[in-house]
Amino acid sequence: MSFTGSSVGSGGRRAAFEFGKTHVVRPKGSHQATIVWLHGLGDNGSSWSQLLETLPLPNIKWICPTAPTRPISLFGGFPSTAWFDVGDLSEDAPDDVEGLDAAAAHVANLLSTEPADIKLGLGGFSMGAATSLYSATCFIHGKYGNGNPYPANLSAVVGLSGWLPCSKTLKSKMGQEEAARRAASLPILLCHGKGDEVVPYKFGEKSSQALSSNGFQNSTFKSYDGLGHYTIPEEMEEVCGWLTSKLGLVG
């Protein structure tokens, strides 16, 4: 998943990519939680903000950023909006940790100005789900992949039609007592369609298994027969009920 010439800065370091427009959906009721929701490859924050605005969750403020436009190895270097680079969707493909760290830091920064009494969460679809799940592991460990401290205090994470990046190295980072305590208590919801032709169902299933086997005791995996790489009302109803319950939303 390495980047090619035009995206590499001096000294072999990757050039910084500029994030796109952020769309915010204000809560219609009392503000109790803020969730950053991340779109999939080639999409933008606007399309998801329009869907999230229709959900019966009046106490949630939604922040829907747009990923940078960057060359994508999967597309032969053709640029697309993406949270990180993807070489190919296989279990043995290397993870773009630098790109994941940059995306996770951008998300944490979006949450950094929220009031102290507001519960914070992450969610996303496809590559956005992968970024949210990666951010969850950063929260558990208390630091990004590069070792810098992770600042946000997460109360819930949702991943639709996605996968868990860096799953093979997750176990090696779970040694600390604090990490184990956070992993045991952080609510995570994974949803995946059995007919997904883009991110295969087994990716979601194995991601869920990786979380469970590493002490994420509060993770839930929901599967949907016949669902492809998109969302349906039934799935969003599941998300609404789960968020209301896990975040303790009232009113």
Short mmCIF file of N, CA and C in Angstrom, two decimals, residues 68-177:
data_model
loop_
_atom_site.label_atom_id
_atom_site.label_comp_id
_atom_site.label_asym_id
_atom_site.label_seq_id
_atom_site.Cartn_x
_atom_site.Cartn_y
_atom_site.Cartn_z
N PRO A 68 -9.53 13.35 2.23
CA PRO A 68 -8.69 13.98 1.19
C PRO A 68 -8.81 13.24 -0.13
N THR A 69 -8.55 13.95 -1.22
CA THR A 69 -8.43 13.30 -2.53
C THR A 69 -6.96 12.92 -2.70
N ARG A 70 -6.72 11.62 -2.91
CA ARG A 70 -5.35 11.12 -2.95
C ARG A 70 -5.22 10.00 -3.97
N PRO A 71 -4.01 9.72 -4.44
CA PRO A 71 -3.82 8.59 -5.35
C PRO A 71 -4.10 7.27 -4.62
N ILE A 72 -4.84 6.38 -5.26
CA ILE A 72 -5.20 5.10 -4.64
C ILE A 72 -4.52 3.96 -5.40
N SER A 73 -3.73 3.19 -4.70
CA SER A 73 -2.99 2.08 -5.33
C SER A 73 -3.95 1.09 -5.98
N LEU A 74 -5.09 0.85 -5.32
CA LEU A 74 -6.09 -0.08 -5.84
C LEU A 74 -6.57 0.34 -7.22
N PHE A 75 -6.57 1.66 -7.48
CA PHE A 75 -7.01 2.21 -8.76
C PHE A 75 -5.83 2.57 -9.67
N GLY A 76 -4.67 1.98 -9.40
CA GLY A 76 -3.49 2.26 -10.22
C GLY A 76 -2.98 3.67 -10.08
N GLY A 77 -3.22 4.28 -8.92
CA GLY A 77 -2.76 5.64 -8.66
C GLY A 77 -3.78 6.71 -9.02
N PHE A 78 -4.93 6.29 -9.53
CA PHE A 78 -5.98 7.26 -9.87
C PHE A 78 -6.51 7.88 -8.58
N PRO A 79 -6.68 9.21 -8.53
CA PRO A 79 -7.09 9.86 -7.28
C PRO A 79 -8.56 9.65 -6.94
N SER A 80 -8.82 9.57 -5.63
CA SER A 80 -10.18 9.43 -5.13
C SER A 80 -10.21 9.93 -3.70
N THR A 81 -11.39 10.29 -3.21
CA THR A 81 -11.48 10.62 -1.79
C THR A 81 -11.31 9.33 -0.98
N ALA A 82 -10.38 9.36 -0.05
CA ALA A 82 -10.07 8.16 0.73
C ALA A 82 -9.40 8.56 2.04
N TRP A 83 -9.73 7.84 3.10
CA TRP A 83 -9.14 8.11 4.42
C TRP A 83 -7.70 7.62 4.51
N PHE A 84 -7.38 6.61 3.71
CA PHE A 84 -6.02 6.07 3.67
C PHE A 84 -5.86 5.32 2.35
N ASP A 85 -4.66 4.89 2.04
CA ASP A 85 -4.44 4.19 0.77
C ASP A 85 -4.79 2.71 0.90
N VAL A 86 -5.31 2.15 -0.16
CA VAL A 86 -5.64 0.72 -0.20
C VAL A 86 -4.97 0.10 -1.41
N GLY A 87 -4.19 -0.95 -1.17
CA GLY A 87 -3.53 -1.65 -2.27
C GLY A 87 -4.45 -2.67 -2.89
N ASP A 88 -4.95 -3.57 -2.07
CA ASP A 88 -5.97 -4.51 -2.53
C ASP A 88 -6.72 -5.01 -1.29
N LEU A 89 -7.95 -5.41 -1.51
CA LEU A 89 -8.77 -5.88 -0.39
C LEU A 89 -8.54 -7.37 -0.18
N SER A 90 -7.46 -7.67 0.54
CA SER A 90 -7.19 -9.06 0.91
C SER A 90 -6.67 -9.07 2.33
N GLU A 91 -6.75 -10.23 2.97
CA GLU A 91 -6.36 -10.32 4.38
C GLU A 91 -4.87 -10.09 4.58
N ASP A 92 -4.07 -10.35 3.56
CA ASP A 92 -2.62 -10.22 3.70
C ASP A 92 -2.09 -8.88 3.19
N ALA A 93 -2.98 -8.01 2.74
CA ALA A 93 -2.54 -6.71 2.24
C ALA A 93 -1.98 -5.87 3.38
N PRO A 94 -0.86 -5.18 3.16
CA PRO A 94 -0.30 -4.34 4.22
C PRO A 94 -1.21 -3.15 4.53
N ASP A 95 -1.18 -2.72 5.77
CA ASP A 95 -2.01 -1.59 6.18
C ASP A 95 -1.24 -0.28 6.04
N ASP A 96 -1.92 0.74 5.57
CA ASP A 96 -1.34 2.08 5.44
C ASP A 96 -1.46 2.78 6.80
N VAL A 97 -0.56 2.43 7.72
CA VAL A 97 -0.65 2.94 9.09
C VAL A 97 -0.50 4.46 9.15
N GLU A 98 0.37 4.99 8.31
CA GLU A 98 0.56 6.45 8.30
C GLU A 98 -0.71 7.16 7.89
N GLY A 99 -1.36 6.65 6.85
CA GLY A 99 -2.63 7.23 6.41
C GLY A 99 -3.73 7.05 7.45
N LEU A 100 -3.78 5.86 8.07
CA LEU A 100 -4.77 5.60 9.12
C LEU A 100 -4.56 6.53 10.30
N ASP A 101 -3.30 6.73 10.70
CA ASP A 101 -3.01 7.64 11.81
C ASP A 101 -3.46 9.06 11.50
N ALA A 102 -3.19 9.52 10.27
CA ALA A 102 -3.58 10.88 9.88
C ALA A 102 -5.10 11.04 9.91
N ALA A 103 -5.81 10.02 9.42
CA ALA A 103 -7.28 10.08 9.42
C ALA A 103 -7.82 10.04 10.85
N ALA A 104 -7.26 9.16 11.67
CA ALA A 104 -7.71 9.04 13.07
C ALA A 104 -7.44 10.33 13.83
N ALA A 105 -6.32 10.98 13.54
CA ALA A 105 -5.99 12.25 14.20
C ALA A 105 -6.95 13.35 13.78
N HIS A 106 -7.33 13.36 12.50
CA HIS A 106 -8.29 14.35 12.00
C HIS A 106 -9.63 14.18 12.71
N VAL A 107 -10.05 12.93 12.87
CA VAL A 107 -11.32 12.63 13.53
C VAL A 107 -11.27 13.06 15.00
N ALA A 108 -10.18 12.71 15.68
CA ALA A 108 -10.04 13.08 17.09
C ALA A 108 -10.05 14.59 17.26
N ASN A 109 -9.44 15.29 16.30
CA ASN A 109 -9.42 16.75 16.34
C ASN A 109 -10.83 17.34 16.20
N LEU A 110 -11.65 16.71 15.36
CA LEU A 110 -13.03 17.17 15.19
C LEU A 110 -13.83 17.03 16.49
N LEU A 111 -13.47 16.05 17.31
CA LEU A 111 -14.16 15.82 18.58
C LEU A 111 -13.60 16.65 19.72
N SER A 112 -12.42 17.23 19.52
CA SER A 112 -11.68 17.87 20.62
C SER A 112 -12.36 19.11 21.19
N THR A 113 -13.24 19.74 20.42
CA THR A 113 -13.89 20.97 20.89
C THR A 113 -15.29 20.73 21.45
N GLU A 114 -15.70 19.47 21.56
CA GLU A 114 -17.02 19.17 22.11
C GLU A 114 -17.02 19.37 23.63
N PRO A 115 -18.15 19.80 24.20
CA PRO A 115 -18.23 20.01 25.65
C PRO A 115 -17.90 18.74 26.44
N ALA A 116 -17.39 18.92 27.64
CA ALA A 116 -16.90 17.78 28.44
C ALA A 116 -18.01 16.80 28.83
N ASP A 117 -19.25 17.28 28.91
CA ASP A 117 -20.34 16.38 29.34
C ASP A 117 -21.01 15.65 28.19
N ILE A 118 -20.51 15.85 26.98
CA ILE A 118 -21.09 15.21 25.79
C ILE A 118 -20.37 13.89 25.51
N LYS A 119 -21.14 12.83 25.30
CA LYS A 119 -20.54 11.53 24.95
C LYS A 119 -20.08 11.55 23.50
N LEU A 120 -18.94 10.92 23.25
CA LEU A 120 -18.33 10.96 21.92
C LEU A 120 -18.35 9.59 21.27
N GLY A 121 -18.63 9.56 19.97
CA GLY A 121 -18.65 8.29 19.25
C GLY A 121 -18.14 8.45 17.83
N LEU A 122 -17.90 7.30 17.21
CA LEU A 122 -17.45 7.25 15.82
C LEU A 122 -18.29 6.24 15.07
N GLY A 123 -18.44 6.47 13.78
CA GLY A 123 -19.12 5.51 12.94
C GLY A 123 -18.68 5.69 11.51
N GLY A 124 -19.00 4.72 10.68
CA GLY A 124 -18.63 4.87 9.28
C GLY A 124 -19.06 3.69 8.45
N PHE A 125 -18.93 3.88 7.15
CA PHE A 125 -19.30 2.87 6.16
C PHE A 125 -18.07 2.47 5.36
N SER A 126 -17.85 1.18 5.18
CA SER A 126 -16.77 0.65 4.36
C SER A 126 -15.39 1.13 4.85
N MET A 127 -14.68 1.90 4.04
CA MET A 127 -13.39 2.45 4.46
C MET A 127 -13.57 3.38 5.67
N GLY A 128 -14.71 4.04 5.75
CA GLY A 128 -15.00 4.87 6.92
C GLY A 128 -15.17 4.03 8.17
N ALA A 129 -15.78 2.84 8.02
CA ALA A 129 -15.90 1.91 9.14
C ALA A 129 -14.52 1.43 9.57
N ALA A 130 -13.66 1.14 8.60
CA ALA A 130 -12.30 0.70 8.91
C ALA A 130 -11.54 1.76 9.70
N THR A 131 -11.70 3.03 9.30
CA THR A 131 -11.05 4.13 10.00
C THR A 131 -11.59 4.28 11.41
N SER A 132 -12.89 4.11 11.58
CA SER A 132 -13.51 4.19 12.90
C SER A 132 -13.01 3.07 13.81
N LEU A 133 -12.91 1.86 13.26
CA LEU A 133 -12.43 0.73 14.06
C LEU A 133 -10.95 0.88 14.40
N TYR A 134 -10.18 1.41 13.46
CA TYR A 134 -8.77 1.69 13.76
C TYR A 134 -8.67 2.72 14.88
N SER A 135 -9.49 3.76 14.82
CA SER A 135 -9.52 4.78 15.87
C SER A 135 -9.88 4.16 17.22
N ALA A 136 -10.79 3.19 17.19
CA ALA A 136 -11.17 2.50 18.43
C ALA A 136 -9.96 1.79 19.05
N THR A 137 -9.14 1.16 18.21
CA THR A 137 -7.95 0.48 18.76
C THR A 137 -6.93 1.51 19.27
N CYS A 138 -6.87 2.68 18.65
CA CYS A 138 -5.99 3.75 19.15
C CYS A 138 -6.45 4.22 20.52
N PHE A 139 -7.77 4.34 20.69
CA PHE A 139 -8.34 4.73 21.98
C PHE A 139 -8.02 3.68 23.04
N ILE A 140 -8.14 2.41 22.67
CA ILE A 140 -7.87 1.32 23.61
C ILE A 140 -6.42 1.38 24.08
N HIS A 141 -5.50 1.56 23.14
CA HIS A 141 -4.07 1.58 23.47
C HIS A 141 -3.61 2.90 24.06
N GLY A 142 -4.43 3.95 23.85
CA GLY A 142 -4.05 5.27 24.34
C GLY A 142 -3.08 5.99 23.42
N LYS A 143 -2.84 5.43 22.24
CA LYS A 143 -1.91 6.06 21.31
C LYS A 143 -2.17 5.61 19.88
N TYR A 144 -1.70 6.44 18.94
CA TYR A 144 -1.78 6.08 17.53
C TYR A 144 -0.72 5.03 17.21
N GLY A 145 -0.76 4.55 15.96
CA GLY A 145 0.25 3.58 15.53
C GLY A 145 1.66 4.13 15.58
N ASN A 146 1.79 5.46 15.44
CA ASN A 146 3.12 6.09 15.47
C ASN A 146 3.61 6.41 16.88
N GLY A 147 2.79 6.07 17.88
CA GLY A 147 3.20 6.26 19.26
C GLY A 147 2.71 7.54 19.92
N ASN A 148 2.19 8.48 19.13
CA ASN A 148 1.66 9.72 19.71
C ASN A 148 0.40 9.43 20.51
N PRO A 149 0.16 10.16 21.61
CA PRO A 149 -1.01 9.89 22.45
C PRO A 149 -2.32 10.16 21.73
N TYR A 150 -3.31 9.28 21.96
CA TYR A 150 -4.65 9.45 21.37
C TYR A 150 -5.51 10.20 22.38
N PRO A 151 -6.09 11.35 21.99
CA PRO A 151 -6.72 12.24 22.98
C PRO A 151 -8.21 12.02 23.26
N ALA A 152 -8.95 11.41 22.35
CA ALA A 152 -10.42 11.37 22.50
C ALA A 152 -10.87 10.23 23.41
N ASN A 153 -11.95 10.48 24.14
CA ASN A 153 -12.54 9.47 25.02
C ASN A 153 -13.82 8.95 24.37
N LEU A 154 -13.75 7.77 23.78
CA LEU A 154 -14.86 7.24 22.99
C LEU A 154 -15.85 6.45 23.83
N SER A 155 -17.15 6.62 23.51
CA SER A 155 -18.21 5.90 24.22
C SER A 155 -18.94 4.89 23.35
N ALA A 156 -18.75 4.95 22.03
CA ALA A 156 -19.41 4.01 21.12
C ALA A 156 -18.78 4.10 19.74
N VAL A 157 -18.70 2.93 19.05
CA VAL A 157 -18.14 2.88 17.69
C VAL A 157 -19.01 1.97 16.83
N VAL A 158 -19.37 2.46 15.64
CA VAL A 158 -20.20 1.70 14.70
C VAL A 158 -19.44 1.51 13.39
N GLY A 159 -19.46 0.30 12.86
CA GLY A 159 -18.83 0.02 11.58
C GLY A 159 -19.76 -0.76 10.67
N LEU A 160 -20.15 -0.16 9.54
CA LEU A 160 -21.03 -0.83 8.57
C LEU A 160 -20.22 -1.25 7.35
N SER A 161 -20.32 -2.52 6.98
CA SER A 161 -19.69 -3.05 5.76
C SER A 161 -18.20 -2.73 5.70
N GLY A 162 -17.52 -2.88 6.81
CA GLY A 162 -16.10 -2.53 6.87
C GLY A 162 -15.21 -3.67 7.32
N TRP A 163 -14.04 -3.29 7.84
CA TRP A 163 -13.08 -4.27 8.33
C TRP A 163 -12.19 -3.62 9.37
N LEU A 164 -11.47 -4.44 10.10
CA LEU A 164 -10.57 -3.96 11.15
C LEU A 164 -9.14 -3.93 10.64
N PRO A 165 -8.58 -2.74 10.39
CA PRO A 165 -7.17 -2.66 9.98
C PRO A 165 -6.24 -3.10 11.11
N CYS A 166 -5.07 -3.58 10.73
CA CYS A 166 -4.02 -3.95 11.71
C CYS A 166 -4.51 -5.01 12.70
N SER A 167 -5.41 -5.87 12.29
CA SER A 167 -5.97 -6.86 13.21
C SER A 167 -4.92 -7.86 13.69
N LYS A 168 -3.92 -8.12 12.86
CA LYS A 168 -2.90 -9.11 13.23
C LYS A 168 -1.98 -8.62 14.35
N THR A 169 -1.87 -7.30 14.50
CA THR A 169 -0.99 -6.76 15.55
C THR A 169 -1.77 -6.34 16.78
N LEU A 170 -3.08 -6.58 16.78
CA LEU A 170 -3.91 -6.12 17.89
C LEU A 170 -3.53 -6.81 19.20
N LYS A 171 -3.28 -8.11 19.15
CA LYS A 171 -2.99 -8.87 20.36
C LYS A 171 -1.73 -8.36 21.06
N SER A 172 -0.72 -8.00 20.28
CA SER A 172 0.56 -7.56 20.87
C SER A 172 0.42 -6.24 21.62
N LYS A 173 -0.66 -5.51 21.36
CA LYS A 173 -0.85 -4.21 22.01
C LYS A 173 -1.82 -4.27 23.19
N MET A 174 -2.30 -5.47 23.51
CA MET A 174 -3.32 -5.59 24.54
C MET A 174 -2.76 -5.96 25.91
N GLY A 175 -1.45 -5.81 26.11
CA GLY A 175 -0.83 -6.25 27.35
C GLY A 175 -1.15 -5.39 28.57
N GLN A 176 -1.36 -4.11 28.36
CA GLN A 176 -1.56 -3.22 29.50
C GLN A 176 -2.94 -3.40 30.13
N GLU A 177 -2.97 -3.26 31.43
CA GLU A 177 -4.23 -3.42 32.18
C GLU A 177 -5.27 -2.39 31.75
#
